[in-house]
Short mmCIF file of C-alpha atoms and ligand atoms in Angstrom, two decimals:
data_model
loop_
_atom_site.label_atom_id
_atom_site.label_comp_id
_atom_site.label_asym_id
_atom_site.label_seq_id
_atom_site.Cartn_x
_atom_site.Cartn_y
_atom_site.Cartn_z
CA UNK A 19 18.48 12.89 12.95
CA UNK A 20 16.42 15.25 15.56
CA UNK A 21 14.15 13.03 17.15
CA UNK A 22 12.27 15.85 18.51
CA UNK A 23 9.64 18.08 16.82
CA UNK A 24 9.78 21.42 16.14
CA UNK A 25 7.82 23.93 17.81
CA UNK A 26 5.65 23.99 14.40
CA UNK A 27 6.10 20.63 14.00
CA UNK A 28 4.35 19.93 17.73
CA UNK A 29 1.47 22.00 16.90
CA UNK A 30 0.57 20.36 13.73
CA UNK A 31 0.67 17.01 15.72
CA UNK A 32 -1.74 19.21 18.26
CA UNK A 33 -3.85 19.77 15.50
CA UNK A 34 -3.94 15.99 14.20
CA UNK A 35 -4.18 14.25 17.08
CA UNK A 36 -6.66 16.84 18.08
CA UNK A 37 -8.78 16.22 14.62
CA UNK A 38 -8.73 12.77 15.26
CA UNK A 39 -9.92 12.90 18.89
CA UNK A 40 -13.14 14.29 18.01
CA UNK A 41 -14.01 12.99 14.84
CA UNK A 42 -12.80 9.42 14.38
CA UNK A 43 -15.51 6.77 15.67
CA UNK A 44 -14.51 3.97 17.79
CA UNK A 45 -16.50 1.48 15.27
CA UNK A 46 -13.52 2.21 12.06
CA UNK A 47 -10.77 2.46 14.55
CA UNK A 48 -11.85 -0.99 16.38
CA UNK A 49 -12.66 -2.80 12.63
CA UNK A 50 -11.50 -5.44 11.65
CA UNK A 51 -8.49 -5.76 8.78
CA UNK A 52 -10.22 -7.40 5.80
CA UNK A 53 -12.60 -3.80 5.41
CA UNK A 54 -9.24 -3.00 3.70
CA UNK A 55 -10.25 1.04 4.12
CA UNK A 56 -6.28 2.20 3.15
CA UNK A 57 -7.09 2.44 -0.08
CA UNK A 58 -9.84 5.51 0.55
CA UNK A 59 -12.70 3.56 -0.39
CA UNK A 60 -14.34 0.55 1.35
CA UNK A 61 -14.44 -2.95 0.11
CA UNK A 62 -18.08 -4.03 -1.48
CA UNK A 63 -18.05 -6.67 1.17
CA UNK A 64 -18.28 -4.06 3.93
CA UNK A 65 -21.06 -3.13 5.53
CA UNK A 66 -23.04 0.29 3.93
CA UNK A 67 -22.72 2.28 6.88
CA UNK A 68 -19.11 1.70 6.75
CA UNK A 69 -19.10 2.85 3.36
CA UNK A 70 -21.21 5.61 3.69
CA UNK A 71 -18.28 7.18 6.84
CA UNK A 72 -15.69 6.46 4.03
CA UNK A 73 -17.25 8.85 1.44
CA UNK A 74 -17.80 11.78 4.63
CA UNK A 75 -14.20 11.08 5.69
CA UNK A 76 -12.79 11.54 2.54
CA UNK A 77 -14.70 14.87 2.49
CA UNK A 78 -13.39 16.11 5.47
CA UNK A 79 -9.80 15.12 5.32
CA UNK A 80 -9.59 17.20 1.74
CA UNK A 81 -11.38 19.81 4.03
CA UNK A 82 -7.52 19.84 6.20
CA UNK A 83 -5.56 18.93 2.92
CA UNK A 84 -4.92 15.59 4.26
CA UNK A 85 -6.28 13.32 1.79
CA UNK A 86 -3.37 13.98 -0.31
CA UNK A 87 -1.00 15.30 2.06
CA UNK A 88 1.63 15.44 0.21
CA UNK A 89 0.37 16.56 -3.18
CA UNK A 90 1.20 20.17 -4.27
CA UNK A 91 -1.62 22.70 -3.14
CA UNK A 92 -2.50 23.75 -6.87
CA UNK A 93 -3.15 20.08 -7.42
CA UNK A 94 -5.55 19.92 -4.49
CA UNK A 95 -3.04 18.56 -1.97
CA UNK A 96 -1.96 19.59 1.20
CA UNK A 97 1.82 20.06 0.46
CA UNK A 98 3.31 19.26 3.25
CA UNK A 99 6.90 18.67 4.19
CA UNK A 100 8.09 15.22 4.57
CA UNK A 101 8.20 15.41 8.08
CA UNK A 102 4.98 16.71 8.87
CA UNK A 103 3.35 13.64 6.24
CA UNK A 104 5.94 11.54 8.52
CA UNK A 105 3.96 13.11 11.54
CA UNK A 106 0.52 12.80 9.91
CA UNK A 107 0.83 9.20 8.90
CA UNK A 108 2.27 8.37 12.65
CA UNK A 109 -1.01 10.05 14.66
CA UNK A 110 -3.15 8.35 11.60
CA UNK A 111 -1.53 4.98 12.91
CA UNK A 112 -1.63 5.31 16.27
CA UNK A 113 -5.34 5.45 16.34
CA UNK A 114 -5.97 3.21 13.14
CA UNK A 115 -7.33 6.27 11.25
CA UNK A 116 -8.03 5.59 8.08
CA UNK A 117 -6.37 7.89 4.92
CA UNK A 118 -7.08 8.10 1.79
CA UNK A 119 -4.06 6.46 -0.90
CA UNK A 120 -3.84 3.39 -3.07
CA UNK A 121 -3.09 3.56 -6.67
CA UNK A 122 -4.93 7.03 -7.58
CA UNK A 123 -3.07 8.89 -5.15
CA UNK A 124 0.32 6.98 -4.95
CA UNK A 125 0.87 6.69 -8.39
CA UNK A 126 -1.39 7.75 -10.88
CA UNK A 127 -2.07 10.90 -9.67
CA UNK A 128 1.45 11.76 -9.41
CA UNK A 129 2.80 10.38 -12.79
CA UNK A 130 -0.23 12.74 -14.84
CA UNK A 131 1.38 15.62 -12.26
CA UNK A 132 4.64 15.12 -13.85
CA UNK A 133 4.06 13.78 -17.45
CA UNK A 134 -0.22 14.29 -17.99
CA UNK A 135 -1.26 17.01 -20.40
CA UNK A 136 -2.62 20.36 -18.82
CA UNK A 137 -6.26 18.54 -19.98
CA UNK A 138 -5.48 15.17 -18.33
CA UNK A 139 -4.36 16.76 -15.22
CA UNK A 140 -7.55 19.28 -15.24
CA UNK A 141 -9.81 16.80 -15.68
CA UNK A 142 -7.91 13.52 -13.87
CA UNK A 143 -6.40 15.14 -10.31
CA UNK A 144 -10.12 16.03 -8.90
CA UNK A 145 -11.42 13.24 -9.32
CA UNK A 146 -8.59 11.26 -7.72
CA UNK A 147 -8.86 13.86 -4.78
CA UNK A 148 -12.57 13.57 -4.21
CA UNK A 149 -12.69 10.27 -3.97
CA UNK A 150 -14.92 9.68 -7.18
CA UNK A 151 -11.96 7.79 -9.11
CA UNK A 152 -10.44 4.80 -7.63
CA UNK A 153 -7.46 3.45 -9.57
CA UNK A 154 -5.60 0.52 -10.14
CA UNK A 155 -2.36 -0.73 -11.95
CA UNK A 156 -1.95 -3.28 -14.06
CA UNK A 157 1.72 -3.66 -15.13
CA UNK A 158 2.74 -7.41 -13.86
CA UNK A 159 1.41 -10.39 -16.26
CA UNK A 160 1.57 -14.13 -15.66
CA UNK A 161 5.42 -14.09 -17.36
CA UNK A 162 6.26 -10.58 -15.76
CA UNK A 163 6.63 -9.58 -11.95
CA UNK A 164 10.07 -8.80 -10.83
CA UNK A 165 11.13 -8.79 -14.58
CA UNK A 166 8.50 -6.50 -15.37
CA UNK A 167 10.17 -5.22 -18.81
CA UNK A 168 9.32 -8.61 -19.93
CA UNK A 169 5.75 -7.84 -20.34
CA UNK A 170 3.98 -9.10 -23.38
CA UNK A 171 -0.01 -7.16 -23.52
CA UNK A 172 -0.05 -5.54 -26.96
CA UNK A 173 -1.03 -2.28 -27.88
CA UNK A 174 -1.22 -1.73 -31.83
CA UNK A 175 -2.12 1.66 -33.16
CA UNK A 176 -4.89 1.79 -35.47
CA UNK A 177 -5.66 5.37 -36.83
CA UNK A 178 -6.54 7.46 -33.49
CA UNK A 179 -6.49 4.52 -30.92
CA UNK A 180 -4.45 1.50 -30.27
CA UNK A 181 -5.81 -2.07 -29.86
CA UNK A 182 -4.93 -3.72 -26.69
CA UNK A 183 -4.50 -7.46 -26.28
CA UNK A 184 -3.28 -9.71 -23.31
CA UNK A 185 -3.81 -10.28 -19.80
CA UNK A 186 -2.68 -8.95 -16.67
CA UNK A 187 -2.44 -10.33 -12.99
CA UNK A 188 -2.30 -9.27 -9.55
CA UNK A 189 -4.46 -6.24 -9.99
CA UNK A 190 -5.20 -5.05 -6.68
CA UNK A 191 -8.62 -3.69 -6.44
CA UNK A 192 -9.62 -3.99 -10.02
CA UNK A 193 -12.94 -4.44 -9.10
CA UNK A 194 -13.84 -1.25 -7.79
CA UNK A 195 -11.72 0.50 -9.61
CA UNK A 196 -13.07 3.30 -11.95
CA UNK A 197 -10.12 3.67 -13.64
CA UNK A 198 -6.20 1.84 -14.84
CA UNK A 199 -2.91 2.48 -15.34
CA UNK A 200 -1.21 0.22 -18.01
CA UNK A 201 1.90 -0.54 -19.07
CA UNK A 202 1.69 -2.28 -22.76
CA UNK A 203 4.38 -2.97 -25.63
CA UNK A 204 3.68 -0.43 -28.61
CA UNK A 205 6.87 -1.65 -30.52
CA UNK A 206 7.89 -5.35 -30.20
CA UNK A 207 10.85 -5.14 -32.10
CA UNK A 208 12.90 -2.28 -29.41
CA UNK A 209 14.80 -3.58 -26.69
CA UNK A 210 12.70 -4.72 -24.05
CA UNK A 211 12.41 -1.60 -21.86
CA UNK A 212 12.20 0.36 -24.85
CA UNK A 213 9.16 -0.51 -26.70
CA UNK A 214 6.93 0.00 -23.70
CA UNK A 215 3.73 2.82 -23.25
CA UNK A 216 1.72 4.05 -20.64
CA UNK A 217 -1.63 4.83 -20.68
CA UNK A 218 -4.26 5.17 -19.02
CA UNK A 219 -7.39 3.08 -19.61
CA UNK A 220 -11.37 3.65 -18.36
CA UNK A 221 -12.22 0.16 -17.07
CA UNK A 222 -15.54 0.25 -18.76
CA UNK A 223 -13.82 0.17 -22.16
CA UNK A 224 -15.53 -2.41 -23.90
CA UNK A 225 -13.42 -5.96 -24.00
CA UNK A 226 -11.76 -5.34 -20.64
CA UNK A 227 -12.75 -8.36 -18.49
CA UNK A 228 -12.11 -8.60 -14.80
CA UNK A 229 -11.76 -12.14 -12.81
CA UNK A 230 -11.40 -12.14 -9.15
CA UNK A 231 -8.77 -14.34 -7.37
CA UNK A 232 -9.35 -15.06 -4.00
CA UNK A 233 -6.24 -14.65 -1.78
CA UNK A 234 -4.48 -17.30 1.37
CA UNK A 235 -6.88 -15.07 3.73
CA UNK A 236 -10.59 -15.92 1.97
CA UNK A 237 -10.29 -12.10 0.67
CA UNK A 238 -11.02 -11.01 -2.76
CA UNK A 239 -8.31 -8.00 -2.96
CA UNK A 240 -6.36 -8.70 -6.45
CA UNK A 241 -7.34 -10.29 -9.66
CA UNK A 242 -7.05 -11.49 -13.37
CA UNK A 243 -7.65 -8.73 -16.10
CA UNK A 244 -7.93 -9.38 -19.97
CA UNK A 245 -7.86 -7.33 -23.01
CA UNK A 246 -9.47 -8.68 -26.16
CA UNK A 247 -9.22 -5.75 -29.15
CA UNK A 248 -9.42 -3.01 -26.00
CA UNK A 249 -9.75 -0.02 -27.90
CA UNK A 250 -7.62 3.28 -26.34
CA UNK A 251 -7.81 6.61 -27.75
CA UNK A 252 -4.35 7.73 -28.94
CA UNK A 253 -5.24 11.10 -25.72
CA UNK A 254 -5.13 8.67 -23.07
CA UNK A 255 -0.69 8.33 -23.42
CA UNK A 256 1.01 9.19 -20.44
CA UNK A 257 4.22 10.92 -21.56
CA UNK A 258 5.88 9.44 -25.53
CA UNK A 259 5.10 6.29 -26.86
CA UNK A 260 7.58 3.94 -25.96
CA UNK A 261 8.86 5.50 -23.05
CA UNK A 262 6.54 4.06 -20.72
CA UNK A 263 9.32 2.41 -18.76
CA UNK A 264 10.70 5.24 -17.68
CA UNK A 265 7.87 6.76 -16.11
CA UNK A 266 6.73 3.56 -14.44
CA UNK A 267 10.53 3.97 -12.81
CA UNK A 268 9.98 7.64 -11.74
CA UNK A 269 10.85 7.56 -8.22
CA UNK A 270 8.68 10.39 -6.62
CA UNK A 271 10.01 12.41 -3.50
CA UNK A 272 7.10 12.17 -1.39
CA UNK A 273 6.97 10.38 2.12
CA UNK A 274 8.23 6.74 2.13
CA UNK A 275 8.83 5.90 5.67
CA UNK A 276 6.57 3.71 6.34
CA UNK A 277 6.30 4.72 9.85
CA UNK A 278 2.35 3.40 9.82
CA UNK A 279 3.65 0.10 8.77
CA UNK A 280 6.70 0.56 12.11
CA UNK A 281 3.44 1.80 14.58
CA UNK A 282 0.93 -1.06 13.39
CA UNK A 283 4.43 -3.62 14.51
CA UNK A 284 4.64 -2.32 17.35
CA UNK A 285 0.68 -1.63 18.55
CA UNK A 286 0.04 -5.94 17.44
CA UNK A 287 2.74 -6.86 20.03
CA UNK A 288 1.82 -4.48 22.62
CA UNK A 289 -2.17 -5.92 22.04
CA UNK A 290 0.31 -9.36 22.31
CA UNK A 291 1.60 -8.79 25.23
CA UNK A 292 -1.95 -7.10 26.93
CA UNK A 293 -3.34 -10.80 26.20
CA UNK A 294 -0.88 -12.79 27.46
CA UNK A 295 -0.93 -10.99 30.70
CA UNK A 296 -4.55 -11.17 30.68
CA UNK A 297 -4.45 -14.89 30.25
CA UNK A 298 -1.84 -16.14 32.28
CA UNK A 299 -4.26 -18.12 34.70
CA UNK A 300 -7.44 -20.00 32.66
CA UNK A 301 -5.36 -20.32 29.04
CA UNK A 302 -4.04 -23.75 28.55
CA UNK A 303 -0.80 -22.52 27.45
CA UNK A 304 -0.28 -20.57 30.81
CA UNK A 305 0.88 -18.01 28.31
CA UNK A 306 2.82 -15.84 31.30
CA UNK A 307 5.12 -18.60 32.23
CA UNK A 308 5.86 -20.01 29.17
CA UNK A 309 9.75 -19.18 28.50
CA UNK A 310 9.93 -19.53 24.90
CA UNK A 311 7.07 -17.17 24.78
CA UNK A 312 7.92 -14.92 26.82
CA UNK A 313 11.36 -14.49 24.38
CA UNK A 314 9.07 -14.47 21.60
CA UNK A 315 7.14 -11.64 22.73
CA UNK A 316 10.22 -9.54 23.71
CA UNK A 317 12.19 -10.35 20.40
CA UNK A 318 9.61 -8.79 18.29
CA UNK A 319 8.97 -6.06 20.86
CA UNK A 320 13.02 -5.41 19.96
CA UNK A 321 12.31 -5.54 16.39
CA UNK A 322 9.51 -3.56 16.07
CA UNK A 323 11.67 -0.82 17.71
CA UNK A 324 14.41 -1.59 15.18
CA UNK A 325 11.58 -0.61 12.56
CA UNK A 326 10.65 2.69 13.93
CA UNK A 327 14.42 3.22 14.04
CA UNK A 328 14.34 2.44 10.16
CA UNK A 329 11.26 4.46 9.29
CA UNK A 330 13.23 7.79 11.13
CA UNK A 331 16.30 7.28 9.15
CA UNK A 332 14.06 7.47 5.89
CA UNK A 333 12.33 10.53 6.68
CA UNK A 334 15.77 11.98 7.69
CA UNK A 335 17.29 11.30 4.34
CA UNK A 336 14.28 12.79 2.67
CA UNK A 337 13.77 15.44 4.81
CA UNK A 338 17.20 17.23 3.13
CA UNK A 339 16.00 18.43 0.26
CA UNK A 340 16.17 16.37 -2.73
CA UNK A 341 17.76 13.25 -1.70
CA UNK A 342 15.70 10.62 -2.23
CA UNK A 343 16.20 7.02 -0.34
CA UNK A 344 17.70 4.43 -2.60
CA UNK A 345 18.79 0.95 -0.76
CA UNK A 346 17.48 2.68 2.53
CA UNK A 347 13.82 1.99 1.21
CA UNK A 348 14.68 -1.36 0.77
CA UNK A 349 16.59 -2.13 3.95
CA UNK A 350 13.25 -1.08 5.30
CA UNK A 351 10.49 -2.71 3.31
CA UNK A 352 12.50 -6.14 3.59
CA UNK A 353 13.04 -5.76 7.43
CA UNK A 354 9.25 -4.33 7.75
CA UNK A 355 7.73 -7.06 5.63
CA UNK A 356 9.33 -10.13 7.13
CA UNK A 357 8.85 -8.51 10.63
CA UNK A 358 5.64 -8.48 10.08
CA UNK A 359 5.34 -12.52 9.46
CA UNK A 360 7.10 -13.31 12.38
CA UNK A 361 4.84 -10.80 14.00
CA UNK A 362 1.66 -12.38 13.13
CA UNK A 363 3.59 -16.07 13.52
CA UNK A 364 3.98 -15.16 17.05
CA UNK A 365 0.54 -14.21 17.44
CA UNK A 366 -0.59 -17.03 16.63
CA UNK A 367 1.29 -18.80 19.11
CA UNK A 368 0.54 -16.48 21.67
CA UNK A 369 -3.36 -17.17 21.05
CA UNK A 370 -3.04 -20.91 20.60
CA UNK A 371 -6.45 -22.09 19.84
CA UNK A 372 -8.17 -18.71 20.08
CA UNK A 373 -5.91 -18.13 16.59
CA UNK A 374 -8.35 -20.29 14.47
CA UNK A 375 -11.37 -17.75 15.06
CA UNK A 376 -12.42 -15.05 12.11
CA UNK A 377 -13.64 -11.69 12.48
CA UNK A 378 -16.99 -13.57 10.36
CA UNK A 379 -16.33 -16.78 13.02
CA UNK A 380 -19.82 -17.64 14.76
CA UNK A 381 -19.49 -17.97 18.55
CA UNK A 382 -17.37 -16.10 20.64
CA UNK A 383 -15.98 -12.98 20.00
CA UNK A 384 -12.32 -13.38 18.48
CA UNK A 385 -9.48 -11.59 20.12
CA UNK A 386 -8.32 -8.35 18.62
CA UNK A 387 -11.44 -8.54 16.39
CA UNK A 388 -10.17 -11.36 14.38
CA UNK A 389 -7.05 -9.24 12.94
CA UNK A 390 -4.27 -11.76 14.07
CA UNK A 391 -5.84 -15.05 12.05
CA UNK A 392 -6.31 -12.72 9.15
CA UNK A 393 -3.01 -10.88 9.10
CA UNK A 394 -1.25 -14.31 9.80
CA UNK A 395 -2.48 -15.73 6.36
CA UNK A 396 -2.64 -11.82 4.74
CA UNK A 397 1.27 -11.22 5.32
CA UNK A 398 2.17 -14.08 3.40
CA UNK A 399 1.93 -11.37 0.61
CA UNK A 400 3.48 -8.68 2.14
CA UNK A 401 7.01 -10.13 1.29
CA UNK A 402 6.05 -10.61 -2.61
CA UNK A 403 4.02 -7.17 -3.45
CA UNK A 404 5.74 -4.15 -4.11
CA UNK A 405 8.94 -5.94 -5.00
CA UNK A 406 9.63 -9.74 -3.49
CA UNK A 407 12.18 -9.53 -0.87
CA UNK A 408 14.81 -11.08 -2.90
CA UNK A 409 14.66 -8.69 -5.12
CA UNK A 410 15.18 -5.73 -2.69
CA UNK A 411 18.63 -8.02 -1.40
CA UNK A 412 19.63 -7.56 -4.53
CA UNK A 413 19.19 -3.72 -4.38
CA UNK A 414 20.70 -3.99 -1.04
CA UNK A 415 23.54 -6.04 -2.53
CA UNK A 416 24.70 -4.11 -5.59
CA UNK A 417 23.05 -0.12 -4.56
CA UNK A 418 24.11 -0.27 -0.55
CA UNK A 419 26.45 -2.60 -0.21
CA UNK A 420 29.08 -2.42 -3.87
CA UNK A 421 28.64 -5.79 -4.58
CA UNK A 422 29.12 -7.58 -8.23
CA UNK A 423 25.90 -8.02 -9.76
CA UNK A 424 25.69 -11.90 -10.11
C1 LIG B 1775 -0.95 -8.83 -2.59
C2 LIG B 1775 -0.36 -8.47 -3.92
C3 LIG B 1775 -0.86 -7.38 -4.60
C4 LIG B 1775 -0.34 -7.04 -5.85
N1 LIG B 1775 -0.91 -5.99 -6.53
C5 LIG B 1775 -0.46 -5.70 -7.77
C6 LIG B 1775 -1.10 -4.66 -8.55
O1 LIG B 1775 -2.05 -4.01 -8.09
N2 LIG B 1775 -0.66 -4.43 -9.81
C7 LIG B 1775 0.40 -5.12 -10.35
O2 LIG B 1775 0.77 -4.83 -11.49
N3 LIG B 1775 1.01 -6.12 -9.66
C8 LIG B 1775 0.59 -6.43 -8.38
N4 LIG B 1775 1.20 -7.45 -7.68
C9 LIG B 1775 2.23 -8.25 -8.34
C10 LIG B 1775 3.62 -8.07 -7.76
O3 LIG B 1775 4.19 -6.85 -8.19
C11 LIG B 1775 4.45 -9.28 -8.23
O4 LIG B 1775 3.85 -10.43 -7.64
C12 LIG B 1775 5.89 -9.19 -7.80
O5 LIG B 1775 6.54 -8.16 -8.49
C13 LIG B 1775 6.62 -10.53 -8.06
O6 LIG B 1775 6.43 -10.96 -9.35
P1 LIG B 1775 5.93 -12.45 -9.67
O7 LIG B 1775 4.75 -12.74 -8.80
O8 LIG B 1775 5.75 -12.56 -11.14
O9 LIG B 1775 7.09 -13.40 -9.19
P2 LIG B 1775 8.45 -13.70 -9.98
O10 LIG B 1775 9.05 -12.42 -10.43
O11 LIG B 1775 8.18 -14.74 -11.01
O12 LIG B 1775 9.33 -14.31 -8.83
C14 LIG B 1775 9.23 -15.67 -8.40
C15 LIG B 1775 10.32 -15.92 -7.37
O13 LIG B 1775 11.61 -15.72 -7.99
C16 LIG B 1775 12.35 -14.75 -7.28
N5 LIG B 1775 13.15 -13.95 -8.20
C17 LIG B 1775 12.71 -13.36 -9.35
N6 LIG B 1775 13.72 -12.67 -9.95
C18 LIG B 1775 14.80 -12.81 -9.13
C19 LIG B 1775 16.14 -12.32 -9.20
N7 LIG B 1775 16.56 -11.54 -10.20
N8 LIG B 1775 16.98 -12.67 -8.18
C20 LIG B 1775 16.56 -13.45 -7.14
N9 LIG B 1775 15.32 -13.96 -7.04
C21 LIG B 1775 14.44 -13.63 -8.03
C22 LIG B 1775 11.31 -13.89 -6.60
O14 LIG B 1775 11.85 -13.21 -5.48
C23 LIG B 1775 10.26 -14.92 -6.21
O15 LIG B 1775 10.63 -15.58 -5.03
C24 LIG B 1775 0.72 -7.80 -6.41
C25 LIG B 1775 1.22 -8.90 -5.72
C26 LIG B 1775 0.69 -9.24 -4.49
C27 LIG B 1775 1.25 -10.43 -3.77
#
């Protein structure tokens, strides 16, 4: 691995960190966490002005190509080389930029690339680019998660549609969503991974109902979806019937690194670290002498280096054309995730009381904008989505390490 950048390399960094200088206001990159602006689009609990910047900033980083950096350029994207998304997501993180990303760019927008019809991708990849389609995905279900071929949602074909019934779970940002991706059995009797469709579903179909669940952190971000007698045109099939499985496994080569995840670790103990300096004196827990503390601090300081370390190995492997990370990715997303609880556990120890004020708290102002409460009860989660981390030891186990499957 060259740590270093290419000449090129350095002057696209120039340009983004340049870019971001100059247009980014201090308001997004000071907010607090619970706007939840990653996905492209703001919350409806966030305030208009907030979502009036998100709508111009999506604008302007399609102007660069940066909204979907790593999309092809005929689709809209800016195809760039995994380094230089590597390099674009670490100057977005370093000054809490938002991007644009969830569901629409990360997955649906990518699997119609690969599998749409020329009319699905014509009239599907705009939108998803502009900003005017948000997306969500509803594959898990009460009975399915990590054994997601388990799924039981019907979808029965009746003349030019199917019927869709059953419920779904976990559906990140159903609510504002314009559009879903679905995974649903068309063919009950197949083996279990083999009787399984994609499609892709308008939320405003008639019979789709959507119930919010409120997360550990007071935050509506995922909820309950039904389908009673959903009707889906026969058009809206991703791919074959049946072989829905196979594209929800499709392992894309764009930019998995995570390095925004590595540079958010390490920015929340440096912020650590700024306050317990800054407090050593009036806090009760005369937070500069305190040994244990102090150990804390510099443990996770360690680990969040360890991260970065992980998040440069990635992009290496990627970066050599056509070698996608297997176990790597999960070495990574299990070290990142659980990092990123002790993290937060540590910051609340390092704020003591201060730790039980909100970002909506009356009163004083919290520390760090409220971000360390929140993100203390929020990455409770971050160890179950995208795959729970037992699951990714058991990638680690069999994929990295050889082991028997158990
Ligand atoms: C914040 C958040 C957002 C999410 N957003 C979405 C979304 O937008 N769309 C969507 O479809 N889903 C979403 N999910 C669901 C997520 O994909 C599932 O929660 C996850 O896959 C785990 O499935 P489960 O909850 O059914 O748990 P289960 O699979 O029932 O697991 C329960 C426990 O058993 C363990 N376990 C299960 N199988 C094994 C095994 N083989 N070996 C060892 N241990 C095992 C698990 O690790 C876990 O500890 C989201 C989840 C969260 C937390």
């Amino acid at each position: 691995m060259d740590f270093h950048d290419s000449e090129r390399e350095s002057a696209f960094r120039a340009e983004v960190a340049g870019f971001l200088e100059a247009e980014l206001p201090a308001f997004i990159a000071e907010r607090p966490s619970e706007w939840g602006l990653f996905n492209g689009s703001a919350a409806a609990s966030t305030p208009p002005e907030v979502r009036e910047f998100m709508r111009m900033w999506t604008g302007k980083l399609n102007e660069h190509g940066w909204g979907a950096p790593a999309w092809p350029k005929e689709h809209g994207g800016g195809g760039l080389s995994v380094k230089e998304q590597f390099i674009l997501s670490e100057e977005f993180a370093w000054r809490r930029a938002p991007r644009s990303g969830g569901i629409g760019h990360g997955w649906a927008g990518p699997t119609i690339m690969v599998y749409g019809t020329q009319e699905q991708k014509d009239d599907l990849l705009p939108k998803i680019i502009s900003g005017e389609h948000n997306w969500c995905q509803l594959f898990s279900e009460p009975g399915a998660g990590s054994d997601l071929a388990s799924l039981q949602t019907r979808a029965v074909r009746d003349g030019d549609d199917y019927v869709v019934n059953g419920q779904k779970i976990w559906t990140s940002g159903a609510q504002h969503a314009k559009w879903m991706i679905l995974l649903a059995r068309t063919d009950p009797d197949a083996p279990k991974h083999r009787g399984i469709t994609y499609f892709i579903v308008d939320m405003k179909s008639p019979g789709v109902t959507v119930r919010p669940l409120i997360n550990a952190a007071y935050s509506h971000e995922f909820n309950e979806v039904f389908f009673e007698d959903v009707r889906i045109p026969r058009a809206n099939i991703i791919g074959d019937e049946n072989r829905g499985w196979y594209l929800a496994q499709t392992t894309l080569s764009f930019e998995r690194s995570n390095i925004g995840g590595a540079v958010g670790a390490r920015q929340t103990v440096e912020d650590l670290v700024k306050f317990a300096r800054d407090h050593r004196i009036d806090h009760q827990s005369t937070l500069g002498h305190n040994v244990s503390l102090r150990h804390e601090l510099v443990e996770r300081f360690v680990e969040a280096g360890v991260a970065t370390m992980m998040s440069f190995k990635i992009v290496s492997i990627q970066a050599k054309e056509g070698v996608a990370p297997g176990h790597e990715a999960s070495v990574a997303k299990l070290y990142g995730t659980e990092l990123n609880q002790r993290i937060y556990r540590t910051g609340m120890h390092v704020l003591g009381l201060y730790g039980q004020l909100d970002a909506k708290s009356a009163g004083p102002k919290p520390p760090m904008n409220g971000r360390i409460n929140y993100m203390y009860l929020r990455s409770i989660a971050n160890t179950i989505e995208g795959g729970t981390s037992e699951i990714q030891r058991n990638i680690i186990a069999t994929r990295g390490l050889g082991l028997p499957r158990a």
